[in-house]
Short mmCIF file of C-alpha atoms in Angstrom, two decimals:
data_model
loop_
_atom_site.label_atom_id
_atom_site.label_comp_id
_atom_site.label_asym_id
_atom_site.label_seq_id
_atom_site.Cartn_x
_atom_site.Cartn_y
_atom_site.Cartn_z
CA ALA A 16 2.98 -7.83 36.63
CA GLN A 17 4.85 -10.28 38.81
CA GLY A 18 6.53 -13.09 36.85
CA ILE A 19 5.28 -16.60 37.60
CA ASN A 20 7.13 -19.90 37.18
CA ILE A 21 4.95 -22.80 35.98
CA ASN A 22 5.20 -26.36 34.72
CA VAL A 23 2.21 -27.21 32.54
CA GLY A 24 1.15 -29.31 29.59
CA THR A 25 -1.66 -26.97 28.52
CA PHE A 26 -2.21 -23.38 29.56
CA ALA A 27 -5.38 -21.33 29.08
CA SER A 28 -6.21 -17.96 30.56
CA GLY A 29 -8.75 -15.19 30.14
CA GLY A 30 -9.24 -11.72 31.50
CA SER A 31 -10.59 -8.30 30.70
CA GLY A 32 -8.66 -5.96 32.97
CA GLY A 33 -5.74 -5.32 30.60
CA SER A 34 -3.09 -6.46 33.14
CA ASN A 35 0.23 -7.79 31.91
CA VAL A 36 1.12 -11.46 32.38
CA THR A 37 4.66 -12.87 32.44
CA LEU A 38 5.15 -16.65 32.66
CA THR A 39 8.25 -18.85 32.69
CA ASP A 40 7.80 -22.58 32.02
CA SER A 41 10.61 -25.07 32.67
CA GLY A 42 9.11 -27.50 30.15
CA VAL A 43 9.75 -30.51 32.39
CA ASN A 44 6.28 -31.83 31.61
CA GLY A 45 6.98 -31.85 27.88
CA GLY A 46 6.06 -29.43 25.14
CA PRO A 47 3.14 -27.27 26.34
CA THR A 48 0.22 -25.89 24.36
CA LEU A 49 -1.02 -22.34 24.72
CA ASP A 50 -4.70 -23.12 24.33
CA GLY A 51 -6.85 -20.03 24.47
CA VAL A 52 -4.93 -17.17 26.09
CA SER A 53 -6.99 -13.96 25.96
CA MET A 54 -5.57 -10.88 27.66
CA GLY A 55 -8.46 -8.46 27.34
CA ALA A 56 -7.88 -4.78 26.64
CA GLY A 57 -4.26 -3.81 26.26
CA GLY A 58 -2.58 -6.48 28.39
CA ASN A 59 0.85 -7.71 27.34
CA PHE A 60 1.57 -11.46 27.36
CA ASN A 61 5.14 -12.68 27.88
CA TYR A 62 5.87 -16.41 27.89
CA THR A 63 9.24 -18.16 28.05
CA LEU A 64 9.67 -21.91 27.65
CA ALA A 65 13.02 -23.30 28.77
CA ALA A 66 12.79 -26.72 27.05
CA ASN A 67 10.76 -28.55 24.39
CA ASP A 68 8.56 -27.22 21.60
CA LEU A 69 5.81 -24.67 22.11
CA ALA A 70 2.46 -25.34 20.40
CA ILE A 71 -0.13 -22.59 20.04
CA ASN A 72 -3.88 -22.78 19.54
CA TYR A 73 -4.37 -19.10 20.11
CA VAL A 74 -2.98 -16.16 22.06
CA THR A 75 -4.84 -12.90 21.65
CA THR A 76 -4.50 -9.38 23.05
CA THR A 77 -4.61 -5.79 21.87
CA GLY A 78 -1.32 -5.37 23.71
CA ASN A 79 2.03 -6.92 22.85
CA VAL A 80 3.01 -10.59 22.73
CA ASN A 81 6.48 -11.96 23.42
CA LEU A 82 6.89 -15.73 23.05
CA THR A 83 10.20 -17.52 23.57
CA ALA A 84 11.07 -21.20 23.12
CA SER A 85 14.69 -21.17 24.27
CA ALA A 86 15.52 -24.70 23.15
CA GLY A 87 12.58 -25.70 20.95
CA ASN A 88 10.35 -24.73 18.04
CA ILE A 89 7.22 -22.57 18.03
CA ASN A 90 4.46 -24.31 16.07
CA ASP A 91 0.83 -24.05 15.08
CA ASN A 92 -1.00 -26.69 17.12
CA VAL A 93 -3.60 -27.11 14.36
CA ASN A 94 -2.74 -26.80 10.68
CA ASP A 95 -5.30 -24.15 9.75
CA SER A 96 -5.45 -20.49 8.68
CA THR A 97 -6.89 -19.09 11.94
CA ALA A 98 -4.62 -16.61 13.72
CA ASP A 99 -2.55 -18.36 16.38
CA VAL A 100 -1.03 -15.16 17.74
CA THR A 101 -2.87 -11.84 17.77
CA GLY A 102 -1.22 -8.74 19.15
CA ASN A 103 0.03 -5.24 18.50
CA ALA A 104 3.79 -5.85 18.53
CA VAL A 105 4.64 -9.55 18.37
CA THR A 106 8.11 -10.91 19.11
CA LEU A 107 8.83 -14.60 18.48
CA THR A 108 12.07 -16.24 19.55
CA ALA A 109 13.06 -19.82 18.76
CA ASN A 110 16.81 -19.47 18.35
CA GLY A 111 18.11 -22.73 19.71
CA VAL A 112 20.46 -24.78 17.52
CA GLY A 113 18.46 -26.18 14.61
CA LYS A 114 15.21 -24.59 15.83
CA GLY A 115 12.68 -22.24 14.30
CA ILE A 116 9.04 -21.31 13.76
CA GLY A 117 6.45 -23.27 11.79
CA ALA A 118 8.43 -26.51 11.83
CA SER A 119 5.22 -28.56 12.03
CA GLY A 120 1.51 -27.86 11.72
CA GLY A 121 2.11 -25.52 8.80
CA SER A 122 3.02 -21.85 8.98
CA LEU A 123 2.40 -20.06 12.25
CA ASP A 124 -0.61 -17.78 11.65
CA THR A 125 -0.44 -14.25 13.03
CA ASN A 126 -2.62 -11.17 13.23
CA ALA A 127 0.01 -8.66 14.25
CA GLY A 128 0.69 -4.99 13.81
CA SER A 129 4.43 -5.65 13.73
CA LEU A 130 6.59 -8.75 13.93
CA THR A 131 10.14 -9.31 15.17
CA LEU A 132 11.77 -12.72 14.66
CA ASN A 133 14.81 -14.39 16.22
CA VAL A 134 15.18 -17.96 14.98
CA GLY A 135 17.66 -20.76 14.53
CA SER A 136 18.67 -22.58 11.38
CA LEU A 137 15.21 -24.08 10.89
CA GLY A 138 14.10 -20.58 9.93
CA ALA A 139 10.59 -19.15 10.08
CA SER A 140 7.35 -19.72 8.19
CA ILE A 141 4.71 -17.09 9.02
CA ALA A 142 1.25 -16.50 7.51
CA GLU A 143 -0.16 -13.08 8.46
CA THR A 144 -3.95 -12.85 8.20
CA GLY A 145 -3.96 -9.07 7.66
CA ASP A 146 -1.32 -6.46 6.94
CA LEU A 147 2.07 -6.66 8.64
CA THR A 148 5.15 -4.59 9.38
CA LEU A 149 8.21 -6.84 9.48
CA ASN A 150 10.99 -5.52 11.71
CA ALA A 151 14.62 -6.63 11.44
CA SER A 152 14.89 -10.42 11.67
CA THR A 153 17.69 -12.46 13.21
CA VAL A 154 18.00 -15.80 11.40
CA ALA A 155 20.78 -18.33 11.97
CA SER A 156 22.83 -19.46 8.99
CA ASP A 157 20.90 -21.76 6.60
CA GLY A 158 17.49 -20.79 7.99
CA ASN A 159 14.91 -19.82 5.37
CA LEU A 160 12.56 -16.87 5.83
CA ASN A 161 9.07 -17.38 4.42
CA ILE A 162 6.57 -14.61 5.25
CA THR A 163 3.16 -14.19 3.65
CA ALA A 164 0.52 -11.55 4.37
CA ALA A 165 -3.07 -11.35 3.15
CA SER A 166 -3.34 -7.59 2.75
CA GLY A 167 0.06 -5.93 2.69
CA LEU A 168 3.64 -6.36 3.91
CA THR A 169 5.98 -3.53 4.88
CA VAL A 170 9.63 -4.49 5.42
CA ALA A 171 10.85 -1.98 7.99
CA GLY A 172 14.11 -3.64 9.07
CA ASN A 173 16.99 -5.57 7.54
CA GLN A 174 16.55 -9.19 6.49
CA ALA A 175 20.20 -10.22 6.07
CA LEU A 176 20.53 -14.00 5.81
CA THR A 177 23.63 -16.17 5.49
CA GLY A 178 24.60 -19.68 4.41
CA SER A 179 22.01 -21.45 2.24
CA SER A 180 19.12 -19.29 3.51
CA THR A 181 16.50 -18.10 1.04
CA ILE A 182 13.97 -15.27 1.42
CA THR A 183 10.35 -15.43 0.24
CA LEU A 184 8.05 -12.48 1.01
CA ASP A 185 4.48 -12.31 -0.34
CA ALA A 186 2.31 -9.28 0.49
CA ASP A 187 -0.87 -10.56 -1.20
CA ALA A 188 -0.97 -14.25 -0.47
CA ASP A 189 -4.62 -14.65 -1.42
CA ASP A 190 -4.07 -12.86 -4.76
CA ASN A 191 -7.06 -10.54 -4.27
CA ALA A 192 -5.18 -7.36 -5.26
CA SER A 193 -5.26 -5.91 -1.73
CA GLY A 194 -1.67 -6.24 -0.54
CA ASP A 195 1.29 -4.12 -1.67
CA MET A 196 4.92 -5.08 -1.02
CA THR A 197 6.66 -2.07 0.55
CA VAL A 198 10.37 -1.93 1.40
CA ASN A 199 11.29 1.08 3.52
CA SER A 200 14.22 3.44 3.10
CA GLY A 201 17.62 2.00 4.01
CA VAL A 202 16.39 -1.59 4.36
CA ILE A 203 18.69 -4.38 3.17
CA ILE A 204 17.23 -7.71 2.05
CA SER A 205 20.14 -10.02 1.30
CA THR A 206 21.35 -13.59 1.01
CA GLN A 207 24.66 -15.26 0.30
CA ASP A 208 24.05 -16.33 -3.31
CA GLN A 209 20.56 -17.68 -2.58
CA ALA A 210 17.19 -16.82 -4.11
CA ILE A 211 15.08 -13.83 -3.07
CA SER A 212 11.40 -13.57 -4.02
CA LEU A 213 9.13 -10.55 -3.48
CA ALA A 214 5.45 -10.64 -4.47
CA GLY A 215 2.42 -8.40 -4.14
CA ASN A 216 -0.26 -6.33 -5.78
CA ASN A 217 2.36 -3.62 -6.35
CA LEU A 218 6.00 -3.12 -5.47
CA VAL A 219 6.85 0.03 -3.51
CA LEU A 220 10.63 -0.03 -3.14
CA SER A 221 12.35 2.95 -1.56
CA THR A 222 15.20 4.20 -3.73
CA THR A 223 17.12 5.68 -0.75
CA GLY A 224 19.72 3.30 0.67
CA THR A 225 17.67 0.19 -0.05
CA ASP A 226 19.39 -2.91 -1.43
CA ILE A 227 17.89 -6.23 -2.57
CA ASN A 228 21.02 -8.35 -2.95
CA ALA A 229 21.08 -12.04 -3.85
CA GLY A 230 24.73 -12.24 -4.89
CA THR A 231 24.94 -14.71 -7.78
CA ALA A 232 21.39 -16.04 -7.30
CA GLY A 233 18.17 -14.85 -8.86
CA VAL A 234 15.72 -12.21 -7.64
CA THR A 235 12.04 -12.69 -8.55
CA LEU A 236 9.47 -9.87 -8.49
CA THR A 237 5.98 -11.33 -8.95
CA PRO A 238 2.58 -9.59 -9.28
CA SER A 239 -0.60 -10.84 -7.65
CA GLY A 240 -2.79 -12.99 -9.85
CA SER A 241 -3.44 -11.50 -13.27
CA GLN A 242 -2.28 -7.95 -12.52
CA THR A 243 -0.70 -5.97 -15.34
CA VAL A 244 3.01 -5.25 -15.10
CA GLY A 245 4.85 -2.01 -15.83
CA LEU A 246 8.65 -1.77 -15.97
CA GLY A 247 10.43 1.57 -16.16
CA GLY A 248 7.93 3.99 -17.65
CA GLY A 249 5.58 1.25 -18.80
CA ALA A 250 2.04 1.26 -17.43
CA GLY A 251 0.98 -1.51 -15.07
CA THR A 252 -0.57 -2.07 -11.64
CA PHE A 253 2.51 -3.99 -10.50
CA SER A 254 5.02 -1.28 -11.24
CA VAL A 255 8.82 -1.46 -11.07
CA SER A 256 10.41 1.87 -11.95
CA ASP A 257 13.89 2.15 -13.42
CA ALA A 258 15.08 3.64 -10.11
CA GLU A 259 13.57 0.72 -8.18
CA LEU A 260 15.25 -1.76 -10.51
CA ASP A 261 18.58 -0.08 -9.70
CA ARG A 262 18.13 -1.17 -6.05
CA VAL A 263 18.26 -4.86 -7.04
CA THR A 264 21.75 -6.39 -7.03
CA THR A 265 22.53 -9.77 -8.54
CA SER A 266 24.83 -11.30 -11.12
CA GLY A 267 22.09 -13.87 -11.67
CA THR A 268 18.75 -13.07 -13.30
CA ILE A 269 16.08 -10.61 -12.23
CA THR A 270 12.70 -12.14 -13.11
CA ILE A 271 9.77 -9.71 -13.34
CA GLY A 272 6.14 -10.77 -13.86
CA SER A 273 4.63 -14.21 -14.32
CA THR A 274 2.96 -16.19 -17.09
CA ALA A 275 -0.30 -15.87 -15.09
CA ALA A 276 -0.07 -12.05 -15.12
CA GLY A 277 -1.78 -9.63 -17.48
CA ASN A 278 -0.18 -7.44 -20.12
CA LEU A 279 3.37 -6.20 -19.59
CA ALA A 280 4.82 -2.91 -20.85
CA PHE A 281 8.32 -1.50 -20.54
CA SER A 282 10.06 1.71 -21.58
CA GLY A 283 12.95 3.85 -20.41
CA VAL A 284 14.80 0.98 -18.73
CA THR A 285 18.57 1.23 -18.27
CA ALA A 286 19.56 -1.99 -16.54
CA GLY A 287 23.37 -1.80 -16.48
CA ALA A 288 24.76 -5.33 -16.78
CA ASN A 289 21.69 -7.07 -15.33
CA ASN A 290 20.17 -10.18 -16.86
CA LEU A 291 16.40 -9.77 -17.13
CA ALA A 292 13.60 -12.32 -17.62
CA LEU A 293 10.25 -10.66 -18.33
CA LEU A 294 7.13 -12.83 -18.02
CA SER A 295 3.54 -12.12 -19.06
CA GLY A 296 0.35 -14.03 -19.72
CA GLY A 297 -0.85 -11.35 -22.14
CA ASP A 298 0.62 -8.93 -24.65
CA VAL A 299 4.05 -7.39 -24.17
CA THR A 300 4.63 -3.82 -25.35
CA ALA A 301 8.31 -3.03 -25.85
CA GLY A 302 9.59 0.51 -25.54
CA ASP A 303 13.24 1.03 -24.66
CA LEU A 304 15.31 -1.42 -22.59
CA THR A 305 19.10 -1.41 -22.50
CA THR A 306 21.51 -3.78 -20.73
CA THR A 307 24.87 -5.37 -21.45
CA GLY A 308 23.46 -8.58 -19.98
CA ASN A 309 20.89 -10.95 -21.46
CA VAL A 310 17.15 -10.43 -21.86
CA SER A 311 14.36 -12.95 -22.28
CA VAL A 312 10.73 -12.01 -22.89
CA THR A 313 8.14 -14.77 -22.54
CA THR A 314 4.37 -14.79 -23.04
CA PRO A 315 2.43 -17.98 -23.78
CA GLY A 316 -0.79 -16.04 -24.30
CA GLY A 317 0.07 -12.84 -26.16
CA ASN A 318 2.19 -11.04 -28.74
CA ILE A 319 5.44 -9.09 -28.31
CA ASN A 320 5.17 -5.78 -30.14
CA ASP A 321 6.90 -2.41 -30.56
CA ASP A 322 5.24 0.46 -28.68
CA VAL A 323 5.66 2.84 -31.65
CA PHE A 324 6.53 2.56 -35.33
CA ASP A 325 10.16 3.70 -35.47
CA GLY A 326 13.66 2.43 -36.08
CA THR A 327 14.93 2.83 -32.53
CA ALA A 328 16.01 -0.32 -30.73
CA ASP A 329 13.34 -1.54 -28.33
CA ILE A 330 15.69 -4.03 -26.68
CA THR A 331 19.48 -3.69 -26.54
CA ALA A 332 21.26 -6.64 -24.93
CA ASN A 333 23.98 -9.24 -25.33
CA ALA A 334 21.60 -12.12 -26.05
CA ILE A 335 17.84 -11.79 -26.56
CA THR A 336 15.31 -14.63 -26.33
CA LEU A 337 11.75 -13.92 -27.43
CA THR A 338 8.97 -16.44 -26.77
CA ALA A 339 5.39 -15.82 -27.95
CA ASN A 340 4.40 -19.32 -28.92
CA GLY A 341 0.68 -19.35 -28.23
CA SER A 342 -1.66 -20.25 -31.03
CA GLY A 343 -1.86 -17.32 -33.43
CA LYS A 344 0.75 -15.33 -31.50
CA GLY A 345 4.11 -13.91 -32.49
CA VAL A 346 6.56 -10.99 -32.48
CA GLY A 347 6.01 -7.71 -34.34
CA THR A 348 2.46 -8.55 -35.31
CA ASP A 349 0.67 -5.17 -35.20
CA ALA A 350 0.72 -1.86 -37.09
CA ASN A 351 3.80 -0.66 -35.23
CA GLY A 352 5.87 -2.96 -37.40
CA ALA A 353 8.89 -5.08 -36.61
CA LEU A 354 10.33 -5.25 -33.12
CA ASP A 355 13.62 -3.34 -33.21
CA THR A 356 16.59 -4.98 -31.50
CA ASP A 357 20.32 -4.45 -30.99
CA ALA A 358 21.69 -7.81 -29.91
CA GLY A 359 24.67 -10.08 -30.16
CA SER A 360 22.32 -13.00 -30.70
CA ILE A 361 18.56 -13.57 -30.93
CA THR A 362 16.57 -16.74 -30.24
CA LEU A 363 12.92 -16.92 -31.30
CA ASN A 364 10.08 -19.24 -30.30
CA VAL A 365 6.82 -18.03 -31.86
CA GLY A 366 3.37 -19.20 -32.87
CA SER A 367 1.59 -18.66 -36.15
CA GLY A 368 1.00 -14.90 -35.60
#
């Protein structure tokens, strides 16, 4: 389609023919609002704003959407959970100095097949209403990346952030056990010593060339709601295999689970020099975990017990902290006997179990 230059405060359009539309707005009339752009079957919508912020009520098409605010932010015009941008492949660019996406009006809500981001140091806050494939993102130094999806998130391209940038990715934002966090082969998710958080119903982390690297900061792997957690060979809906754990790089602490989660089980875990913090809201079943770093196991609502009655160390670590301080709870409370450890030091915080 022929490109058109416009100067508007509010733009609305509708059509059913599936034609492409390309618009360039100088922004001289202030920050415009895209208020009800519907492209019909298969039409692509391309919009470039030269100045000011871009507010969106809704843009929808079964084709592709490419929105650019060259010197401003891209924002939700109304702070709600209705999709602001619906399209097959969506590309959002707000890469001016100090600019980004979702700066006001809450996260920008999308219903996209795939998403590509190019933002400034304000970063991006996106709430996907369905399932999403996240392509490689370009984020200026110090810009945070906060992406949530209601029913699944696949990271298909690198998310390599610098400066004080943090990364938060949640594949099951409504905690209804419908969204898995998938990281494809060869993908790098990294920060410069800043926190990385991945959450979902399950973690599916390719073990081929993938690296989750937070430098000296912590990496948090969190299950949806009250899902059970399995580490290594332990059984759980939110499962982190020993090979997947090897793809996480940090000299900080890897936190797995949450105190709102269900039971947690681990076995066959060789964690190198990693520091591990294991969290559960239920019982913890300890098999075999070895690291030269430190290990903490915390459950406010359950016991911490050996998986079998034997004399083999269930946890081998430099320093071990065990917390099972709920009423009537404790460590080594069942027929499998005492929890076996091999530690330089042990700290206990237990209930009356």
